[in-house]
Coordinates of C-alpha atoms in Angstrom, one line a residue:
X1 CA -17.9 -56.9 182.0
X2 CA -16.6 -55.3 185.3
X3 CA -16.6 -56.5 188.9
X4 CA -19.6 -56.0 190.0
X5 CA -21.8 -55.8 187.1
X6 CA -25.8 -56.3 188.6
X7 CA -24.5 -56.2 192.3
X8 CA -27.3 -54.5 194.5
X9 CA -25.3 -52.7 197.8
X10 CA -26.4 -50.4 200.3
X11 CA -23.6 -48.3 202.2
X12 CA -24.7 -46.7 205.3
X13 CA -23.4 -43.3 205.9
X14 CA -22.4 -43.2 202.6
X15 CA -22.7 -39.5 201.7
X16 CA -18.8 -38.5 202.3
X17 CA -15.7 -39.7 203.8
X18 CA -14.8 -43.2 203.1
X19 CA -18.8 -43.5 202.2
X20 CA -18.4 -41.9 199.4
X21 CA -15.6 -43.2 198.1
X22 CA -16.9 -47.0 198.4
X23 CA -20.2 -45.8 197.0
X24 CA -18.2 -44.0 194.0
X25 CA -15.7 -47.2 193.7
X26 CA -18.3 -49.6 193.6
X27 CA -20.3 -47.8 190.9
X28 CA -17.3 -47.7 188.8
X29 CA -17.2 -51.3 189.7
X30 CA -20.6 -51.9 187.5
X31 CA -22.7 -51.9 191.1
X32 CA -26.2 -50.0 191.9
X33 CA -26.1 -48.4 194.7
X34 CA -28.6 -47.3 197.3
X35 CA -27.1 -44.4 200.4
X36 CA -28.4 -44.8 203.8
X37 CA -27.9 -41.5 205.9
X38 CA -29.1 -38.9 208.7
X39 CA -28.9 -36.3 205.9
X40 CA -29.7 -36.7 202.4
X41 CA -28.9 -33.3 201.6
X42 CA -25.0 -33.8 202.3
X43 CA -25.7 -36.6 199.6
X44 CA -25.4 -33.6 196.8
X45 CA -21.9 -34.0 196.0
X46 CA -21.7 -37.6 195.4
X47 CA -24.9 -37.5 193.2
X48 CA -23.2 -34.8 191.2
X49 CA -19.8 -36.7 191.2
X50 CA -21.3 -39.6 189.8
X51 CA -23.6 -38.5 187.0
X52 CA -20.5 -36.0 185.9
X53 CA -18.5 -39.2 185.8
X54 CA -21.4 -41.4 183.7
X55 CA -21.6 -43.9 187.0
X56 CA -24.8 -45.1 188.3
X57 CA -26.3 -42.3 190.2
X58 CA -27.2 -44.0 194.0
X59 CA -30.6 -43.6 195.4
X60 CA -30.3 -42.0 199.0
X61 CA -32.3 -42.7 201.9
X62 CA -32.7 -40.7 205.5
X63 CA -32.2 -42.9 208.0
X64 CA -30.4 -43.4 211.6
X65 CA -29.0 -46.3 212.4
X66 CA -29.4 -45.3 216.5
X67 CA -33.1 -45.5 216.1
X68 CA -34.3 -49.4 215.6
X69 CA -37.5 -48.3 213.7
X70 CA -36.1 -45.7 211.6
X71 CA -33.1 -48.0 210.6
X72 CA -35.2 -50.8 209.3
X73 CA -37.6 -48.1 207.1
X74 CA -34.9 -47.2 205.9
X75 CA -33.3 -50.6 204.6
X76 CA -36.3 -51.5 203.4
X77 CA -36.6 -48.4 201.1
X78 CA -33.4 -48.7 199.9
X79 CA -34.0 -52.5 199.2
X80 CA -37.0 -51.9 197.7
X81 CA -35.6 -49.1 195.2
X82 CA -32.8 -51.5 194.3
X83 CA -34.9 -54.6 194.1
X84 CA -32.8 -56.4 196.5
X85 CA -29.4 -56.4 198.0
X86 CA -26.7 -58.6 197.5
X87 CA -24.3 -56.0 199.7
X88 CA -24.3 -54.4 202.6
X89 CA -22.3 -52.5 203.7
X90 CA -21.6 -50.7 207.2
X91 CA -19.7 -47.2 207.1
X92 CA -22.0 -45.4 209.3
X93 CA -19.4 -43.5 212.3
X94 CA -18.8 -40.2 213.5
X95 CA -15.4 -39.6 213.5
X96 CA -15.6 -38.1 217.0
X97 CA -15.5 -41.9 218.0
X98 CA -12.1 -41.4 217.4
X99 CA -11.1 -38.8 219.6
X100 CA -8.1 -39.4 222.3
X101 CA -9.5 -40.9 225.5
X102 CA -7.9 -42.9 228.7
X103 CA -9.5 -45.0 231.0
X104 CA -10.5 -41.6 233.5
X105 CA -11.2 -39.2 231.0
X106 CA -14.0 -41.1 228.4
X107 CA -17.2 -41.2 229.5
X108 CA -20.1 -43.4 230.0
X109 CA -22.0 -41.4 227.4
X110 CA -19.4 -41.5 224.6
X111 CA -19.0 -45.3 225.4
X112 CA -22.8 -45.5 225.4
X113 CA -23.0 -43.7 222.0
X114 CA -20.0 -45.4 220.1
X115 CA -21.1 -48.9 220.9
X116 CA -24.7 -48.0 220.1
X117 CA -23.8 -46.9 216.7
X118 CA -20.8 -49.2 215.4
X119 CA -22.0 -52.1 217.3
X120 CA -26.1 -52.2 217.4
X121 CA -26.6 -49.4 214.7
X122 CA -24.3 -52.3 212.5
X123 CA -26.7 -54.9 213.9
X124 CA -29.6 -53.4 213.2
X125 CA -28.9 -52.9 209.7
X126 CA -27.7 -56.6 209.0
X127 CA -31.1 -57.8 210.5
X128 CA -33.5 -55.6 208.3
X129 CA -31.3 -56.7 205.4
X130 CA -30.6 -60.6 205.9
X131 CA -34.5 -61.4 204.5
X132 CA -33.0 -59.7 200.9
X133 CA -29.6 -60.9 201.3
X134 CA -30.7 -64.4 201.7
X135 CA -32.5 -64.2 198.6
X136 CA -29.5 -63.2 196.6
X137 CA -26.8 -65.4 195.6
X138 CA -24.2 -63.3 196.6
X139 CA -24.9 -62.2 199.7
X140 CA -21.9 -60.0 201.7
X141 CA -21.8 -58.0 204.9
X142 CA -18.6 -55.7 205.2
X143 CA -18.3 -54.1 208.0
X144 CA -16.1 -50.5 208.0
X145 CA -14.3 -50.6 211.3
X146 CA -10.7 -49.4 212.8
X147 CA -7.5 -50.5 213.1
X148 CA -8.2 -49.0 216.8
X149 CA -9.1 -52.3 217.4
X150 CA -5.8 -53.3 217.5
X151 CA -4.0 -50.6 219.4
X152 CA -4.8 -49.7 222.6
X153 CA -3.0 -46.1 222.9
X154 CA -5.2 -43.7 224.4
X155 CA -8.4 -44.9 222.4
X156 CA -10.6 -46.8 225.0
X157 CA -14.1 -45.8 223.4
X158 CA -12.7 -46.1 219.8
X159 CA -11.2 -49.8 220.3
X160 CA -13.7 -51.4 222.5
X161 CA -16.4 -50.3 219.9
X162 CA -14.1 -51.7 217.1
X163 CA -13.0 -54.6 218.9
X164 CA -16.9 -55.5 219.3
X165 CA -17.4 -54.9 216.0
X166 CA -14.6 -57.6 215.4
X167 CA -16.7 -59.9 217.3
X168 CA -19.9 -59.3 215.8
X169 CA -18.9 -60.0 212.5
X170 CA -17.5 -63.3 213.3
X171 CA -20.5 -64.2 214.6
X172 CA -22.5 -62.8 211.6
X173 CA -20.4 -64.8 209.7
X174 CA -21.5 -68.1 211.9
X175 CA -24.6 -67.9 211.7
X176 CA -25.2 -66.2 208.4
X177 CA -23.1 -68.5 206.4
X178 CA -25.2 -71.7 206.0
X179 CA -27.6 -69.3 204.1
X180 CA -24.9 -68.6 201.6
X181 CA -23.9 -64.7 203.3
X182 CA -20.1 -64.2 204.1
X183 CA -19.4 -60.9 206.6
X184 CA -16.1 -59.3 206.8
X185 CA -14.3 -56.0 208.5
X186 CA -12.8 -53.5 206.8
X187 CA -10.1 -52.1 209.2
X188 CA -8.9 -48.6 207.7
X189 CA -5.9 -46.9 209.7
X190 CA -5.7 -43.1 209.3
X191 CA -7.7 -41.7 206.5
X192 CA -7.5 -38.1 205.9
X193 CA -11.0 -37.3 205.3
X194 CA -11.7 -33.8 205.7
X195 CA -13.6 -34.5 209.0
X196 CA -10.7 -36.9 210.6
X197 CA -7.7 -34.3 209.2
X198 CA -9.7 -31.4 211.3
X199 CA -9.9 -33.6 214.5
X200 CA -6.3 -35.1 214.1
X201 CA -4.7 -30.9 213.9
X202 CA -7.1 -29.4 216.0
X203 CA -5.3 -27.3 218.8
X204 CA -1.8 -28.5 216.9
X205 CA 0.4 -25.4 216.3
X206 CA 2.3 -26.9 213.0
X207 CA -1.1 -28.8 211.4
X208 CA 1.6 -30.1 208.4
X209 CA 4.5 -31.4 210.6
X210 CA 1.7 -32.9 213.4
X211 CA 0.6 -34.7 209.6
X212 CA 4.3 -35.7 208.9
X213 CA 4.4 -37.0 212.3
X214 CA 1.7 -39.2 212.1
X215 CA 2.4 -40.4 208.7
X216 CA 5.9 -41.4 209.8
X217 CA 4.5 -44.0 211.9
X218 CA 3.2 -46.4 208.9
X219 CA 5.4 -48.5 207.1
X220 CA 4.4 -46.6 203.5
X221 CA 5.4 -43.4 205.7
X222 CA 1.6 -42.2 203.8
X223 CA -1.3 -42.0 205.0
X224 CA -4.1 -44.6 202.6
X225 CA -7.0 -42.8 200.5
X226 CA -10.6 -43.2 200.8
X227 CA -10.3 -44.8 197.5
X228 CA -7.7 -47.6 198.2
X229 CA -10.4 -48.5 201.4
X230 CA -13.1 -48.6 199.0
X231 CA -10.9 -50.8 196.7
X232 CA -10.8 -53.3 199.3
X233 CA -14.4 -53.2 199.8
X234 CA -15.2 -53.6 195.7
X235 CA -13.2 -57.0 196.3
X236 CA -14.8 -58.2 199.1
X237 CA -18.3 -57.3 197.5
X238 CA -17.4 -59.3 194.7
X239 CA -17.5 -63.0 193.6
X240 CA -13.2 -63.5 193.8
X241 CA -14.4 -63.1 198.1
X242 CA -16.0 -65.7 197.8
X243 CA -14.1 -68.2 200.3
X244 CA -13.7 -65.3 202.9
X245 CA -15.6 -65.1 205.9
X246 CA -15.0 -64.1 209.4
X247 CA -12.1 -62.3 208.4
X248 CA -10.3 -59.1 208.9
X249 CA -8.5 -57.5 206.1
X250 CA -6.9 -54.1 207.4
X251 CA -5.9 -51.1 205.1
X252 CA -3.7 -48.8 207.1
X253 CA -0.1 -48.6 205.0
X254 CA 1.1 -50.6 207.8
X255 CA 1.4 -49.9 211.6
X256 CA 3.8 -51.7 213.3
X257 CA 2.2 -51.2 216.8
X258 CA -0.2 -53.2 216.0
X259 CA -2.0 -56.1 218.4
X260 CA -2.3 -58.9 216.2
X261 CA -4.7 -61.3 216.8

């Protein structure tokens, strides 16, 4: 029997990145999974990865989380292939949220755009879900956000939106809880996806030692893998979470400027 043998979970913007490795660890992890995403077609490599590797192949579903009506089809699709959910969770983001930016130089737009996506867009998909989630006995929430949230250094549009998203899951986790649902965040510190390593060197002249550099700063002088965030999600998806709500657990190899809070 493995960890999540049966478990029904739906991973927004689960076709690559960090996505893909949560939707590829839970798998492994005995879980069915169902891919909510702008474009199924980038899906291709996961559904190759995990019929290659004898996992359950997810079921993927278009669908933005930005548009209100589009976001709930698309829940209900993927609740509806799955027969339920027990698990959702939130990884939806472009990684341009993440881009260097001061109180004078972000913009109302990008501000407008980050908090619409990691904020509402999260929000949107937690209320189409919650009428299958309270119908399972295991419901979770686990929301993918940033340890920008906790260090304010030239990141005003990335922390506020995963500051908020701090807050929203706390109250998620208020109100959801008498119905059985705990909701947690996921705060992963650099991950070198192909998309973040791109923004992280652009215009760098040494792309390696800027890398080096970087990693230097956390306390495993590394940076973590797609696969040790997913790792953390496969727990909190499972039944040993089952006493942890409201919390945030945060996967970054340790950065000691970090706000605690």
């Amino acid at each position: 029997m493995t960890l999540l043998d049966g478990r029904r979970i739906l991973v927004t913007g689960g076709s690559r990145g960090i996505g893909r490795a949560i939707v590829e660890g839970a798998a492994a992890a005995g879980a069915r999974c169902a891919v909510v995403c702008r474009d199924p077609a980038g899906a291709g490599g996961l559904l190759r990865a995990c019929a290659d590797a004898g996992l359950p192949v997810p079921s993927v579903h278009a669908g933005d989380i930005t548009d209100a009506a589009g976001c709930e089809r698309a829940v209900v699709a993927a609740a509806q292939t799955l027969g339920g959910v027990d698990v959702v969770v939130n990884n939806a983001a472009r990684v341009s949220g993440g881009a260097p930016d001061g109180l004078f130089t972000t913009t109302d737009a990008l501000l407008r755009a980050d908090f619409d996506e990691k904020v509402v867009g999260y929000l949107r998909v937690v209320r189409a879900a919650v009428p299958y989630l309270r119908d399972s006995a295991h419901g979770r929430v686990v929301n993918i956000g940033g340890e920008a949230a906790r260090i304010a250094r030239h990141n005003v549009s990335s922390g506020v939106r995963n500051a908020a998203l701090v807050h929203l899951t706390h109250s998620m986790a208020r109100e959801l809880g008498p119905d059985g649902i705990t909701a947690n965040v996921v705060q992963p510190g650099i991950v070198l996806t192909t998309d973040v390593r791109a923004m992280l060197v652009a215009g760098a002249p040494d792309p390696d030692a800027h890398l080096r550099r970087l990693a230097a700063r956390q306390s495993l002088r590394r940076f973590v893998e797609p696969a040790e965030v997913a790792a953390v999600v496969v727990f909190l998806a499972s039944v040993a979470s089952s006493g942890l709500t409201g919390q945030v657990l945060t996967v970054s190899g340790g950065t000691s400027a970090a706000v605690h809070y």
